Amino acid sequence: MSFINYMAREINCKLVYYGPGLCGKTTNLQYIYERTNPEAKGKMISLATETERTLFFDFLPLSLGEIRGFKTRFHLYTVPGQVFYDASRKLILKGVDGVIFVADSQIERTEANLESIENLRTNLAEQGYSLDKLPFVVQYNKRDLPNVASMEELREMLNPTNVPDFEAVARTGVGVFDTLKAVAKLVLTELKKGG
Amino acid sequence: MINPQMVMYEEEFNQIQAVVDRLVRDANAKVVFIVDKNGQLIAASGDIDNVDTTSLASLTAGNIAATGGMAKLLKENEFATQFHEGEKANIHIQLVGNRVILVVIFDSRSSLGLVRLRVKKASEELNHIFESLLKKVQEPGADSPFAEITDEDIDNLFND
Ligand SMILES: Nc1nc2c(ncn2[C@@H]2O[C@H](COP(=O)(O)OP(=O)(O)OP(=O)(O)O)[C@@H](O)[C@H]2O)c(=O)[nH]1
Ligand SMILES: [Mg+2]
């Protein structure tokens, strides 16, 4: 749920990175954090296990600049991808304005991708949202690995409605900002319609 | 629009800020802040230069969401109050009108009893303010400033 603050002349939006365990959600945020000017970002918070798996969420506040005198601020969250953290994923989705689905392109993660996107649909529906109506983009991550599925296959499985999608190597940053900008743009466009 | 928007106007903001400013004094608190349930900071007062309120806001909301989830599993109403006692700092967290979260950070210059007492009064005031804010937002003609923006404005944001 976006938050328009006339007093501070700010608009705040919530973006959630979703996807199967180890697909690279946290890596996306880490790269964005590293490559953003100090004045445009807050602290990155990671609630993680000792083995660096996300336990509850990662959080990164970002400013993307001004539109008509309003600062645009985005709160980036990742969910924990491991299947058994479903209760936490539901909580993080509350009040979401835009979703990034990060897929793991490796062939052996096909099933995990499908399960995760289905889980996303279910959890959104429980809160009365529909993935088809929400600002939504898809990122095919880990394109640097040798055992990846073809883009054609991935698109067919994960992006039948043809939302903006991107190939990425989050570890080196390929596609990371393109993905973020695309979803931020959709969210702002939605706000414009919603007013 | 799928989501009802949270909106803050100058009038209500000033009322809310007055409540948190007063609460800092009345409760001898170090820091007082208000967060919505999604983790957006609404107002803060006290020694805020020495704490990262944005991070605290997001963690507070996460905390309330998690305990709210536990309450649901136990078929319990949401746990409206939480208190965490540290060696130097203590945190009192109060859910106000099931909408926003009032957080008070205090040390040994204050006490839990005093904080509880003052939070109770402040919560009632805040509840009124947020109720009238909600009404205002639902009134027709409460336009988003974003209705006016163009695709070009949005593109420009990403051109640098
Ligand atoms: N080769 C390669 N490895 C990547 C890429 N992106 C992330 N990784 C690695 O994949 C592992 C998991 O990445 P994370 O970002 O922690 O995954 P996550 O999606 O946050 O996982 P959960 O928190 O369990 O949901 C790490 O070792 C990353 O370095 C990529 O594009 N290519
Ligand atoms: Mg993670």
Short mmCIF file of C-alpha atoms and ligand atoms in Angstrom, two decimals:
data_model
loop_
_atom_site.label_atom_id
_atom_site.label_comp_id
_atom_site.label_asym_id
_atom_site.label_seq_id
_atom_site.Cartn_x
_atom_site.Cartn_y
_atom_site.Cartn_z
CA MET A 1 0.00 0.00 0.00
CA SER A 2 1.64 3.18 -1.11
CA PHE A 3 1.85 5.94 1.43
CA ILE A 4 1.57 9.54 0.24
CA ASN A 5 2.85 12.01 2.78
CA TYR A 6 1.86 15.57 1.84
CA MET A 7 3.69 16.92 4.82
CA ALA A 8 7.06 15.41 4.00
CA ARG A 9 6.23 15.54 0.28
CA GLU A 10 7.07 11.91 -0.08
CA ILE A 11 5.57 8.90 -1.66
CA ASN A 12 6.51 5.50 -0.24
CA CYS A 13 6.04 2.21 -2.06
CA LYS A 14 6.74 -1.40 -1.12
CA LEU A 15 8.41 -3.82 -3.52
CA VAL A 16 8.83 -7.52 -2.77
CA TYR A 17 11.36 -9.91 -4.32
CA TYR A 18 9.82 -13.38 -4.43
CA GLY A 19 11.19 -16.70 -5.68
CA PRO A 20 12.47 -20.15 -4.68
CA GLY A 21 15.23 -20.72 -2.15
CA LEU A 22 18.72 -19.68 -3.31
CA CYS A 23 17.46 -18.08 -6.54
CA GLY A 24 19.31 -14.86 -5.72
CA LYS A 25 16.80 -12.48 -4.11
CA THR A 26 19.13 -11.35 -1.35
CA THR A 27 21.94 -11.04 -3.90
CA ASN A 28 19.79 -8.58 -5.90
CA LEU A 29 19.38 -6.35 -2.85
CA GLN A 30 23.05 -6.60 -1.93
CA TYR A 31 24.06 -5.48 -5.41
CA ILE A 32 21.61 -2.57 -5.36
CA TYR A 33 22.90 -1.59 -1.95
CA GLU A 34 26.55 -1.67 -3.07
CA ARG A 35 25.87 0.38 -6.18
CA THR A 36 23.67 3.10 -4.74
CA ASN A 37 24.94 6.47 -3.49
CA PRO A 38 24.96 6.76 0.29
CA GLU A 39 22.47 9.66 0.25
CA ALA A 40 19.95 7.60 -1.70
CA LYS A 41 19.86 4.58 0.55
CA GLY A 42 19.32 3.57 4.14
CA LYS A 43 20.81 0.65 5.96
CA MET A 44 20.21 -2.82 4.57
CA ILE A 45 18.76 -5.17 7.16
CA SER A 46 19.02 -8.92 6.74
CA LEU A 47 17.26 -11.25 9.13
CA ALA A 48 19.10 -14.40 8.15
CA THR A 49 20.17 -17.78 9.52
CA GLU A 50 23.79 -18.49 10.37
CA THR A 51 24.17 -19.95 6.91
CA GLU A 52 22.95 -16.72 5.31
CA ARG A 53 19.58 -18.02 4.25
CA THR A 54 16.86 -15.41 4.67
CA LEU A 55 14.91 -16.20 7.82
CA PHE A 56 12.30 -13.47 7.80
CA PHE A 57 13.20 -10.72 5.33
CA ASP A 58 15.84 -8.41 3.91
CA PHE A 59 14.98 -4.75 3.85
CA LEU A 60 16.51 -1.90 1.88
CA PRO A 61 15.07 1.64 1.71
CA LEU A 62 15.91 3.53 -1.48
CA SER A 63 15.18 6.99 -2.86
CA LEU A 64 14.79 7.15 -6.60
CA GLY A 65 14.50 10.93 -7.04
CA GLU A 66 11.69 13.45 -7.28
CA ILE A 67 8.57 13.67 -9.36
CA ARG A 68 6.80 17.01 -9.29
CA GLY A 69 8.31 17.90 -5.96
CA PHE A 70 7.51 14.55 -4.36
CA LYS A 71 10.36 12.33 -3.26
CA THR A 72 9.83 8.78 -4.45
CA ARG A 73 10.92 6.25 -1.87
CA PHE A 74 10.88 2.52 -2.34
CA HIS A 75 11.09 -0.07 0.40
CA LEU A 76 12.62 -3.24 -1.02
CA TYR A 77 11.93 -6.52 0.74
CA THR A 78 12.90 -10.11 -0.01
CA VAL A 79 10.98 -13.11 1.27
CA PRO A 80 12.60 -16.30 2.57
CA GLY A 81 12.45 -18.74 -0.34
CA GLN A 82 12.66 -21.98 1.60
CA VAL A 83 9.33 -23.80 1.40
CA PHE A 84 8.72 -24.10 5.14
CA TYR A 85 8.86 -20.34 5.74
CA ASP A 86 5.48 -19.82 4.10
CA ALA A 87 3.92 -18.04 7.10
CA SER A 88 6.64 -15.39 6.92
CA ARG A 89 6.22 -14.95 3.16
CA LYS A 90 2.54 -14.17 3.68
CA LEU A 91 3.39 -11.47 6.20
CA ILE A 92 5.94 -9.80 3.93
CA LEU A 93 3.42 -9.61 1.08
CA LYS A 94 1.04 -7.46 3.12
CA GLY A 95 0.63 -4.05 1.60
CA VAL A 96 2.81 -4.83 -1.41
CA ASP A 97 2.77 -2.40 -4.35
CA GLY A 98 4.91 -4.35 -6.79
CA VAL A 99 6.40 -7.85 -7.09
CA ILE A 100 9.60 -9.10 -8.69
CA PHE A 101 9.68 -12.84 -9.27
CA VAL A 102 13.28 -14.03 -9.35
CA ALA A 103 13.59 -17.38 -11.09
CA ASP A 104 16.61 -19.65 -10.83
CA SER A 105 17.42 -20.47 -14.46
CA GLN A 106 19.09 -23.80 -13.70
CA ILE A 107 17.24 -26.75 -15.21
CA GLU A 108 17.17 -28.62 -11.92
CA ARG A 109 15.28 -25.71 -10.32
CA THR A 110 12.37 -25.87 -12.79
CA GLU A 111 10.05 -27.51 -10.29
CA ALA A 112 11.07 -25.09 -7.53
CA ASN A 113 10.34 -22.09 -9.76
CA LEU A 114 6.90 -23.38 -10.65
CA GLU A 115 6.08 -24.18 -7.06
CA SER A 116 7.19 -20.76 -5.92
CA ILE A 117 5.22 -18.78 -8.47
CA GLU A 118 2.15 -20.85 -7.65
CA ASN A 119 2.75 -20.12 -3.97
CA LEU A 120 2.98 -16.41 -4.81
CA ARG A 121 -0.39 -16.52 -6.56
CA THR A 122 -1.97 -18.35 -3.65
CA ASN A 123 -0.57 -16.06 -0.99
CA LEU A 124 -1.61 -12.94 -2.90
CA ALA A 125 -5.09 -14.31 -3.46
CA GLU A 126 -5.46 -14.96 0.26
CA GLN A 127 -5.08 -11.24 0.78
CA GLY A 128 -7.41 -10.34 -2.02
CA TYR A 129 -4.74 -9.42 -4.56
CA SER A 130 -4.28 -10.88 -7.98
CA LEU A 131 -0.88 -11.26 -9.57
CA ASP A 132 -2.42 -10.29 -12.89
CA LYS A 133 -3.47 -6.89 -11.56
CA LEU A 134 -0.39 -6.07 -9.56
CA PRO A 135 2.73 -4.37 -10.98
CA PHE A 136 4.79 -7.48 -11.68
CA VAL A 137 8.07 -8.30 -13.44
CA VAL A 138 10.08 -11.50 -13.85
CA GLN A 139 13.85 -11.93 -13.61
CA TYR A 140 15.60 -15.04 -14.93
CA ASN A 141 18.67 -15.17 -12.74
CA LYS A 142 21.92 -17.15 -12.83
CA ARG A 143 22.24 -16.91 -16.61
CA ASP A 144 26.01 -17.35 -16.15
CA LEU A 145 25.69 -21.00 -15.17
CA PRO A 146 26.14 -23.78 -17.76
CA ASN A 147 23.04 -25.84 -16.97
CA VAL A 148 20.34 -23.27 -17.59
CA ALA A 149 16.97 -23.70 -19.26
CA SER A 150 16.37 -21.76 -22.46
CA MET A 151 14.69 -18.38 -22.23
CA GLU A 152 11.86 -19.71 -24.34
CA GLU A 153 11.09 -22.48 -21.88
CA LEU A 154 11.36 -20.20 -18.88
CA ARG A 155 9.08 -17.60 -20.44
CA GLU A 156 6.49 -20.17 -21.29
CA MET A 157 6.45 -21.52 -17.74
CA LEU A 158 6.81 -18.37 -15.70
CA ASN A 159 5.61 -15.49 -17.81
CA PRO A 160 2.60 -16.52 -19.86
CA THR A 161 1.07 -13.04 -19.58
CA ASN A 162 4.15 -11.33 -21.00
CA VAL A 163 5.01 -8.91 -18.26
CA PRO A 164 8.40 -7.16 -18.50
CA ASP A 165 11.13 -9.76 -17.97
CA PHE A 166 14.91 -9.72 -17.74
CA GLU A 167 17.89 -12.05 -17.90
CA ALA A 168 20.20 -11.53 -14.97
CA VAL A 169 23.37 -12.49 -13.20
CA ALA A 170 22.69 -10.95 -9.83
CA ARG A 171 26.11 -11.82 -8.50
CA THR A 172 27.76 -9.45 -10.98
CA GLY A 173 24.78 -7.13 -11.29
CA VAL A 174 23.68 -7.94 -14.83
CA GLY A 175 20.00 -7.07 -15.18
CA VAL A 176 19.57 -6.09 -11.54
CA PHE A 177 18.85 -2.38 -12.03
CA ASP A 178 16.86 -3.01 -15.22
CA THR A 179 14.55 -5.24 -13.22
CA LEU A 180 14.19 -2.73 -10.40
CA LYS A 181 13.51 0.19 -12.72
CA ALA A 182 10.90 -1.75 -14.65
CA VAL A 183 8.87 -2.61 -11.57
CA ALA A 184 9.27 0.87 -10.06
CA LYS A 185 7.96 2.32 -13.29
CA LEU A 186 4.94 0.03 -13.25
CA VAL A 187 4.19 1.00 -9.65
CA LEU A 188 4.35 4.72 -10.39
CA THR A 189 2.21 4.25 -13.48
CA GLU A 190 -0.34 2.40 -11.34
CA LEU A 191 -0.36 5.28 -8.84
CA LYS A 192 -1.01 7.69 -11.63
CA LYS A 193 -4.00 5.63 -12.72
CA GLY A 194 -5.19 5.12 -9.17
CA GLY A 195 -5.34 8.81 -8.29
CA MET B 1 -6.54 0.73 -7.59
CA ILE B 2 -6.04 -2.50 -5.70
CA ASN B 3 -4.73 -1.00 -2.51
CA PRO B 4 -6.33 1.74 -0.51
CA GLN B 5 -3.67 4.36 -0.13
CA MET B 6 -2.33 5.59 3.12
CA VAL B 7 -2.28 9.37 2.96
CA MET B 8 -0.93 11.93 5.39
CA TYR B 9 -2.02 15.58 5.30
CA GLU B 10 -0.42 18.53 7.00
CA GLU B 11 -3.24 19.08 9.49
CA GLU B 12 -3.25 15.52 10.83
CA PHE B 13 0.50 15.28 10.66
CA ASN B 14 0.84 18.29 12.95
CA GLN B 15 -1.65 16.81 15.39
CA ILE B 16 0.19 13.49 15.42
CA GLN B 17 3.56 15.18 15.80
CA ALA B 18 2.21 17.15 18.78
CA VAL B 19 1.11 13.91 20.44
CA VAL B 20 4.50 12.22 20.00
CA ASP B 21 6.40 15.35 21.08
CA ARG B 22 4.35 15.50 24.24
CA LEU B 23 4.73 11.78 24.87
CA VAL B 24 8.53 12.10 24.78
CA ARG B 25 8.33 14.69 27.56
CA ASP B 26 5.53 13.16 29.63
CA ALA B 27 7.02 9.68 29.60
CA ASN B 28 10.64 10.80 29.99
CA ALA B 29 11.34 8.81 26.85
CA LYS B 30 14.42 8.85 24.66
CA VAL B 31 12.61 8.31 21.40
CA VAL B 32 8.98 7.95 20.36
CA PHE B 33 7.87 7.01 16.87
CA ILE B 34 4.81 5.90 14.96
CA VAL B 35 4.90 3.37 12.16
CA ASP B 36 2.14 2.01 9.98
CA LYS B 37 1.67 -1.75 9.86
CA ASN B 38 3.63 -1.92 6.62
CA GLY B 39 6.71 -0.41 8.18
CA GLN B 40 6.45 3.16 6.91
CA LEU B 41 7.55 5.73 9.44
CA ILE B 42 4.81 8.28 10.10
CA ALA B 43 6.27 10.51 12.82
CA ALA B 44 9.15 10.51 15.28
CA SER B 45 10.34 12.62 18.16
CA GLY B 46 13.09 12.77 20.78
CA ASP B 47 16.72 11.84 20.28
CA ILE B 48 16.16 10.68 16.70
CA ASP B 49 19.55 11.70 15.34
CA ASN B 50 21.13 8.83 17.21
CA VAL B 51 18.83 6.05 16.05
CA ASP B 52 18.08 4.65 12.63
CA THR B 53 14.32 5.22 12.64
CA THR B 54 13.79 3.83 9.13
CA SER B 55 15.32 0.48 10.09
CA LEU B 56 13.53 0.44 13.43
CA ALA B 57 10.25 1.15 11.66
CA SER B 58 10.61 -1.81 9.33
CA LEU B 59 11.68 -4.16 12.12
CA THR B 60 8.85 -3.02 14.38
CA ALA B 61 6.32 -3.72 11.65
CA GLY B 62 7.93 -7.12 11.05
CA ASN B 63 7.73 -7.86 14.74
CA ILE B 64 4.05 -6.88 14.97
CA ALA B 65 3.31 -8.89 11.83
CA ALA B 66 5.03 -11.95 13.30
CA THR B 67 3.28 -11.79 16.67
CA GLY B 68 0.02 -11.04 14.85
CA GLY B 69 0.60 -14.25 12.89
CA MET B 70 1.17 -16.17 16.11
CA ALA B 71 -2.01 -14.71 17.63
CA LYS B 72 -3.99 -15.84 14.62
CA LEU B 73 -2.69 -19.39 14.96
CA LEU B 74 -3.78 -19.35 18.60
CA LYS B 75 -7.14 -17.87 17.62
CA GLU B 76 -6.25 -14.96 19.81
CA ASN B 77 -6.79 -11.26 19.15
CA GLU B 78 -3.69 -9.45 18.09
CA PHE B 79 -1.22 -8.90 20.95
CA ALA B 80 -1.68 -5.17 21.37
CA THR B 81 1.24 -4.50 23.69
CA GLN B 82 4.84 -5.69 23.77
CA PHE B 83 7.65 -4.80 26.06
CA HIS B 84 11.34 -5.61 25.65
CA GLU B 85 13.69 -4.91 28.48
CA GLY B 86 17.38 -4.34 27.80
CA GLU B 87 20.31 -3.41 29.97
CA LYS B 88 20.19 0.24 29.03
CA ALA B 89 17.28 0.69 26.67
CA ASN B 90 13.76 -0.63 26.88
CA ILE B 91 11.18 -0.73 24.12
CA HIS B 92 7.44 -0.46 24.58
CA ILE B 93 5.36 -1.27 21.51
CA GLN B 94 1.65 -0.51 21.35
CA LEU B 95 -0.75 -1.27 18.54
CA VAL B 96 -3.13 1.66 18.12
CA GLY B 97 -6.56 1.05 16.64
CA ASN B 98 -5.17 -1.97 14.81
CA ARG B 99 -3.73 0.44 12.27
CA VAL B 100 -0.54 2.02 13.47
CA ILE B 101 2.17 1.14 15.95
CA LEU B 102 3.37 3.44 18.70
CA VAL B 103 6.92 2.76 19.86
CA VAL B 104 8.53 4.24 22.97
CA ILE B 105 12.22 3.78 23.72
CA PHE B 106 13.23 4.70 27.26
CA ASP B 107 15.98 4.15 29.81
CA SER B 108 16.30 4.21 33.60
CA ARG B 109 15.22 7.85 33.75
CA SER B 110 11.70 6.55 33.18
CA SER B 111 9.78 3.45 34.19
CA LEU B 112 7.46 0.94 32.61
CA GLY B 113 4.60 2.15 34.79
CA LEU B 114 4.93 5.72 33.67
CA VAL B 115 5.35 4.75 30.02
CA ARG B 116 2.26 2.55 30.12
CA LEU B 117 0.19 5.31 31.64
CA ARG B 118 1.25 7.93 29.10
CA VAL B 119 1.01 5.56 26.16
CA LYS B 120 -2.58 4.79 27.07
CA LYS B 121 -3.58 8.42 26.86
CA ALA B 122 -1.58 9.06 23.70
CA SER B 123 -3.11 5.99 22.03
CA GLU B 124 -6.60 7.31 22.56
CA GLU B 125 -5.68 10.65 21.02
CA LEU B 126 -3.92 9.01 18.11
CA ASN B 127 -6.86 6.75 17.49
CA HIS B 128 -9.12 9.77 17.05
CA ILE B 129 -6.70 11.48 14.70
CA PHE B 130 -6.28 8.40 12.52
CA GLU B 131 -10.01 7.84 12.38
CA SER B 132 -10.64 11.31 11.05
CA LEU B 133 -7.71 10.95 8.68
CA LEU B 134 -9.23 7.77 7.30
CA LYS B 135 -12.55 9.51 6.73
CA LYS B 136 -10.84 12.32 4.90
CA VAL B 137 -8.97 9.93 2.63
CA GLN B 138 -12.20 8.16 1.70
CA GLU B 139 -13.97 11.39 0.76
CA PRO B 140 -14.45 11.76 -2.96
CA GLY B 141 -12.16 14.31 -4.50
CA ALA B 142 -9.23 13.41 -2.28
CA ASP B 143 -6.97 13.37 -5.30
CA SER B 144 -3.60 11.79 -5.56
CA PRO B 145 -0.91 14.27 -6.63
CA PHE B 146 0.14 11.50 -8.95
CA ALA B 147 -2.95 11.71 -11.10
CA GLU B 148 -1.27 14.64 -12.80
CA ILE B 149 2.07 13.10 -13.63
CA THR B 150 2.96 12.06 -17.13
CA ASP B 151 4.77 9.03 -18.51
CA GLU B 152 7.54 11.44 -19.31
CA ASP B 153 7.88 12.41 -15.63
CA ILE B 154 8.27 8.76 -14.78
CA ASP B 155 10.79 8.17 -17.56
CA ASN B 156 12.83 11.16 -16.45
CA LEU B 157 13.23 9.64 -13.03
CA PHE B 158 15.17 6.77 -14.55
CA ASN B 159 17.24 8.61 -17.09
CA ASP B 160 20.29 9.32 -15.02
N1 LIG C 1 26.35 -18.25 -10.36
C1 LIG C 1 25.48 -17.41 -9.82
N2 LIG C 1 25.25 -17.47 -8.51
C2 LIG C 1 24.35 -16.58 -7.98
C3 LIG C 1 23.67 -15.64 -8.78
N3 LIG C 1 22.86 -14.91 -7.98
C4 LIG C 1 23.02 -15.40 -6.72
N4 LIG C 1 23.91 -16.41 -6.73
C5 LIG C 1 24.35 -17.21 -5.57
O1 LIG C 1 23.29 -18.03 -5.12
C6 LIG C 1 23.36 -18.21 -3.70
C7 LIG C 1 22.05 -17.85 -3.05
O2 LIG C 1 21.77 -16.48 -3.25
P1 LIG C 1 20.81 -15.65 -2.28
O3 LIG C 1 20.71 -14.29 -2.85
O4 LIG C 1 21.21 -15.78 -0.88
O5 LIG C 1 19.45 -16.46 -2.50
P2 LIG C 1 18.01 -16.13 -1.89
O6 LIG C 1 17.07 -16.16 -3.04
O7 LIG C 1 18.04 -14.89 -1.09
O8 LIG C 1 17.77 -17.42 -0.97
P3 LIG C 1 16.79 -17.57 0.32
O9 LIG C 1 17.14 -16.46 1.24
O10 LIG C 1 17.05 -18.89 0.91
O11 LIG C 1 15.40 -17.46 -0.20
C8 LIG C 1 24.52 -17.33 -3.22
O12 LIG C 1 25.65 -18.13 -3.07
C9 LIG C 1 24.71 -16.35 -4.37
O13 LIG C 1 26.04 -15.88 -4.47
C10 LIG C 1 23.97 -15.59 -10.19
O14 LIG C 1 23.42 -14.82 -10.95
N5 LIG C 1 24.86 -16.51 -10.64
MG MG C 2 17.61 -14.47 0.83
#
